[in-house]
Coordinates of C-alpha atoms and ligand atoms in Angstrom, one line a residue:
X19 CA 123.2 122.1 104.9
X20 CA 123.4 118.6 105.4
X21 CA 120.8 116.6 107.6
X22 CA 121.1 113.5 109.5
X23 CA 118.0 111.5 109.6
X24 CA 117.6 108.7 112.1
X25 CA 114.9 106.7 113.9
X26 CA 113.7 103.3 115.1
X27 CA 116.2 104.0 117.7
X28 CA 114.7 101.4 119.9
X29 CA 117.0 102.3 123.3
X30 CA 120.2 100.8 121.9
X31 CA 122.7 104.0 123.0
X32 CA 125.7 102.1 121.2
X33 CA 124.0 102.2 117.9
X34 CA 122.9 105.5 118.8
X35 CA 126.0 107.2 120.2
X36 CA 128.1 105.5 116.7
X37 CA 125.7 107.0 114.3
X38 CA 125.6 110.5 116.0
X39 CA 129.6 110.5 115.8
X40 CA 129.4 109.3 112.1
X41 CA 127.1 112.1 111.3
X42 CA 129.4 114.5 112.8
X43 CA 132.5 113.2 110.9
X44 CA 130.3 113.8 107.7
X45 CA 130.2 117.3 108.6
X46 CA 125.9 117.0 109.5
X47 CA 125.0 120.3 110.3
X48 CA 121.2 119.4 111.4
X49 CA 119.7 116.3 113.0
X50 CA 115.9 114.8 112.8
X51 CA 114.7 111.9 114.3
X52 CA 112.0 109.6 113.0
X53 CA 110.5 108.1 116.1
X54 CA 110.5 105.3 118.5
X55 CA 113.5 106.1 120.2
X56 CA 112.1 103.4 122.8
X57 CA 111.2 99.7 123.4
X58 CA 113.0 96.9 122.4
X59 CA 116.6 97.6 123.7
X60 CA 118.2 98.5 127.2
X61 CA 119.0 102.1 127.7
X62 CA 115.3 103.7 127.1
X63 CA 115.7 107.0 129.8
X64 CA 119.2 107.2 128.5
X65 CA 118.5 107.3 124.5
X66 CA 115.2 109.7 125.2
X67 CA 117.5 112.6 127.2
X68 CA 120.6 112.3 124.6
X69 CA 117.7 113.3 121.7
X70 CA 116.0 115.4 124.1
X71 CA 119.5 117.5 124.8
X72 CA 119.5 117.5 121.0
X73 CA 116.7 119.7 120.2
X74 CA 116.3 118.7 117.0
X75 CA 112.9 117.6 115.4
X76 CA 111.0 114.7 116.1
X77 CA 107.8 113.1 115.3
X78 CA 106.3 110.0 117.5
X79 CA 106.6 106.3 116.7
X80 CA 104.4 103.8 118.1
X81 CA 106.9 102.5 120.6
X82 CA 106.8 106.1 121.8
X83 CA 103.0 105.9 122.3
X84 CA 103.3 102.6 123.7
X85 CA 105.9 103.9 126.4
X86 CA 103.8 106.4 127.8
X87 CA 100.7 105.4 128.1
X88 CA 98.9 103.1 130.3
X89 CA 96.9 100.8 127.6
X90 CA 96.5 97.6 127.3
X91 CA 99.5 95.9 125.2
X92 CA 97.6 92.6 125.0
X93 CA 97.1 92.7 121.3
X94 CA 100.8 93.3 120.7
X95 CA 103.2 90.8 120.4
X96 CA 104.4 89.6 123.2
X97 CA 107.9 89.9 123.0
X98 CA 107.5 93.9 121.9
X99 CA 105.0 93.7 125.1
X100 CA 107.2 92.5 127.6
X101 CA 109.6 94.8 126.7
X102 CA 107.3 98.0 126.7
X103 CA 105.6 97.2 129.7
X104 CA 109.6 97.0 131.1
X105 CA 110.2 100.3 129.4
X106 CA 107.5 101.9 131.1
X107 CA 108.8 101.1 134.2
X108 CA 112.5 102.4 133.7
X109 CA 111.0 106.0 132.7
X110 CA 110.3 108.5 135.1
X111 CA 106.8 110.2 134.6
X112 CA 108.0 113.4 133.3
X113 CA 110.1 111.4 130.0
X114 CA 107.3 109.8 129.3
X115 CA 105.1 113.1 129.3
X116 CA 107.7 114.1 126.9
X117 CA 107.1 111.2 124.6
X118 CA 103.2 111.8 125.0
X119 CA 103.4 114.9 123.0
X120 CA 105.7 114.6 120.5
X121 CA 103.6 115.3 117.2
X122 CA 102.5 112.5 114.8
X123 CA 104.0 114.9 111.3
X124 CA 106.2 118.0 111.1
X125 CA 107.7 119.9 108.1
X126 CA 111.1 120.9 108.9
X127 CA 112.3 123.3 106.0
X128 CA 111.0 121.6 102.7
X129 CA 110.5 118.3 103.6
X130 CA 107.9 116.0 105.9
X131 CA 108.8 113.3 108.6
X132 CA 106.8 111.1 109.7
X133 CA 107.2 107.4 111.5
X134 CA 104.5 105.7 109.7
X135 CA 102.2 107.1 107.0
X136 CA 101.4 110.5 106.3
X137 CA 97.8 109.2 104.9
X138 CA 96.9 107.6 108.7
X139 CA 99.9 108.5 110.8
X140 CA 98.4 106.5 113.8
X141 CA 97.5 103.9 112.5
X142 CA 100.7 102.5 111.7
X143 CA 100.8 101.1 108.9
X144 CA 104.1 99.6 107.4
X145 CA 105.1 100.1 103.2
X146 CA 106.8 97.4 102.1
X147 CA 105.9 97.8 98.9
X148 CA 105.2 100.7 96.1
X149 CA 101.4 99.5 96.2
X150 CA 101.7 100.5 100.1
X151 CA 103.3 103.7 99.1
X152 CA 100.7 104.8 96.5
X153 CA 98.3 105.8 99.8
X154 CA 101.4 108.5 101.3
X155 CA 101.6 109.8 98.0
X156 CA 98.2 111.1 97.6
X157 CA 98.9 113.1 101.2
X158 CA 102.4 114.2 100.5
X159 CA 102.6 118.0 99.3
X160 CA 106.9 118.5 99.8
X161 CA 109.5 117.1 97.5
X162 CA 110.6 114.6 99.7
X163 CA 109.2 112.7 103.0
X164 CA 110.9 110.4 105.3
X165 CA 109.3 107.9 107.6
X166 CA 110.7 104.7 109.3
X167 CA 109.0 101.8 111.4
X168 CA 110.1 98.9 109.1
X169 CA 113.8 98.8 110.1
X170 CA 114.4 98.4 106.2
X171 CA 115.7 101.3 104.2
X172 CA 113.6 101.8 101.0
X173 CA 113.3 104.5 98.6
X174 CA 110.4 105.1 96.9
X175 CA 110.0 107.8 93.7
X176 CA 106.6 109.0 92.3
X177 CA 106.7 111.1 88.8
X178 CA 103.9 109.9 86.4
X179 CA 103.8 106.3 88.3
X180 CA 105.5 104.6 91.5
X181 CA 108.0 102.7 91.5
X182 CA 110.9 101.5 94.4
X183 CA 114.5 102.3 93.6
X184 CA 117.5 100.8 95.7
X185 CA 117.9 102.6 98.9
X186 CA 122.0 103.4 98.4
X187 CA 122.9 106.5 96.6
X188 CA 119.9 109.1 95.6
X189 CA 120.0 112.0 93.5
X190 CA 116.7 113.8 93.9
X191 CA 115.1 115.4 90.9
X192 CA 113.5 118.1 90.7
X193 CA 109.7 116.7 88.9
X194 CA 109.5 113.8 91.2
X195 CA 108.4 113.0 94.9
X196 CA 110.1 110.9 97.6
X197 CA 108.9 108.8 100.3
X198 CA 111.9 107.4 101.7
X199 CA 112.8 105.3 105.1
X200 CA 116.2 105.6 106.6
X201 CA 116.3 102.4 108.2
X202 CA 117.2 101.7 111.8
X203 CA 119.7 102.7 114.4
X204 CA 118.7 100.2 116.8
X205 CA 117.3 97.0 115.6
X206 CA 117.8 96.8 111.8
X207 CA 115.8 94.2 109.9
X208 CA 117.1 94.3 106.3
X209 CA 119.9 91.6 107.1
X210 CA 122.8 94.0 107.6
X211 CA 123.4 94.2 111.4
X212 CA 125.0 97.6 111.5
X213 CA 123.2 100.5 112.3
X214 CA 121.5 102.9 109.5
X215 CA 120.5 106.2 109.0
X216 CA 120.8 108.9 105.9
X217 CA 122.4 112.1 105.6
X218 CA 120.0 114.7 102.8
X219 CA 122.5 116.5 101.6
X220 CA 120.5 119.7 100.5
X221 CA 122.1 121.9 98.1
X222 CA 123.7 118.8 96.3
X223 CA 120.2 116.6 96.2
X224 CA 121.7 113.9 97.5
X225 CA 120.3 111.5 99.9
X226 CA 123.3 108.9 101.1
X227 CA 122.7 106.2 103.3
X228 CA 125.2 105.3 105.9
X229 CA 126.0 102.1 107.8
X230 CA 127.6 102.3 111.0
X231 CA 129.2 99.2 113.3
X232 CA 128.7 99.6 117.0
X233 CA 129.6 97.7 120.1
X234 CA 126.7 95.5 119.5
X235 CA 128.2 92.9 122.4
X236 CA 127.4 95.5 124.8
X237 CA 124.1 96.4 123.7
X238 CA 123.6 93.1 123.7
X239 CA 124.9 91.8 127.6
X240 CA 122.6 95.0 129.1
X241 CA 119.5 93.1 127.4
X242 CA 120.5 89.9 129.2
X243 CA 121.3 91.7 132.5
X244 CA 118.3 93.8 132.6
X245 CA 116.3 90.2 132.4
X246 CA 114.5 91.2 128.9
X247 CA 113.4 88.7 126.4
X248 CA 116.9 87.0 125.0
X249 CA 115.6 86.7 121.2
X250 CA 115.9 91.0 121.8
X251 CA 119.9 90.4 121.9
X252 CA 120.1 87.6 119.4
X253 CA 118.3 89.5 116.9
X254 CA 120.5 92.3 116.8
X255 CA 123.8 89.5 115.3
X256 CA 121.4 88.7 112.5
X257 CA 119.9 92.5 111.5
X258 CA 116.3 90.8 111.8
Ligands
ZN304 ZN1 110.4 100.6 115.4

């Protein structure tokens, strides 16, 4: 069994559509999704039916919430506002239904998923560090839990203390507990502009993170036509 696991899609179907065919050429038998597979990007309906068609797992990001409801986004900033209130508008009332109840956590054979935190899942909070980390651990019962909303891959371990170990090649052991974020499809922030997901490969105990180059100049000319904020298509050159 090997498992793609991908979020922080953020309605870029290029970056989307590349990492899907990656994860089939590594022979992926399963596929879960993380969460906010809107805002941000141009192709919101069109990213929300491909997972849909999918069925596979998938928890709710806060893009997701923002999406479908009808709340205030004045707090929010604005650029992430402007976009969602545009998102909102592109998605018909039964999608965004759809995005209203996906669940905040679900266990999917022995492992967790979650967008955020599993210690306050809505209240989306971001780890970017192993003190941040520390607070999922104490609510994490599986082996291994993976999470998102940074747009950074990061690996965090737990045996008798916590500690961060490079997100690249990760051989799980047996005594120890991992929290681990598998970066973003659509609007990565770690510097690298490519796309990123990971692939848990189960009955070897490997987690392998992938990077994937897309037709970014596309993605990025539907953000311009569609009138949305211009620092959206920029952004995606630099991976910030
Ligand atoms: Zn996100």
């Amino acid at each position: 069994m090997r498992i793609a696991l991908f979020g922080d899609i953020h309605a870029n179907l290029e970056a989307l559509n590349a990492v899907l065919e990656d994860a089939a050429s590594q022979d992926c038998t399963d596929r879960v999704c993380l969460g906010d597979i809107v805002g941000y990007n141009a192709n919101p309906g069109e990213c929300l039916d491909l997972i849909r068609e999918m069925e596979c797992p998938v928890v709710k990001g806060n893009h997701d919430e923002d999406a479908s409801g009808d709340h205030c986004l004045e707090t929010m900033n604005p650029i992430a506002a402007t976009a969602l209130e545009w998102t909102r508008e592109q998605l018909s009332d039964e999608q965004r239904k759809w995005l209203r109840t996906l669940r905040m956590v679900r266990q999917v054979s022995a492992f967790t998923m979650v967008h955020s935190t599993l210690d306050q899942p809505q209240a989306w909070n971001y780890v970017t560090n192993k003190f941040d980390a520390m607070s999922n651990f104490s609510y994490q019962f599986t082996h291994v839990c993976f999470h998102g909303h940074t747009h950074v891959p990061r690996v965090f371990v737990k045996d008798n203390r916590v500690r961060e170990v490079a997100a690249e090649l990760v051989e799980v052991e047996e005594d120890f507990k991992y929290f681990i974020n598998v970066g973003s499809v659509g609007q990565p922030r770690d510097g690298d502009p490519r796309a990123c997901y990971a692939i848990y490969d189960v009955p070897r105990n490997l987690i392998i993170f992938r990077r994937v180059d897309y037709d970014r100049k596309t993605t990025q000319q539907k953000i311009l036509d569609a009138g949305l904020p211009p620092n959206l298509a920029e952004r995606l050159s630099d991976g910030r």
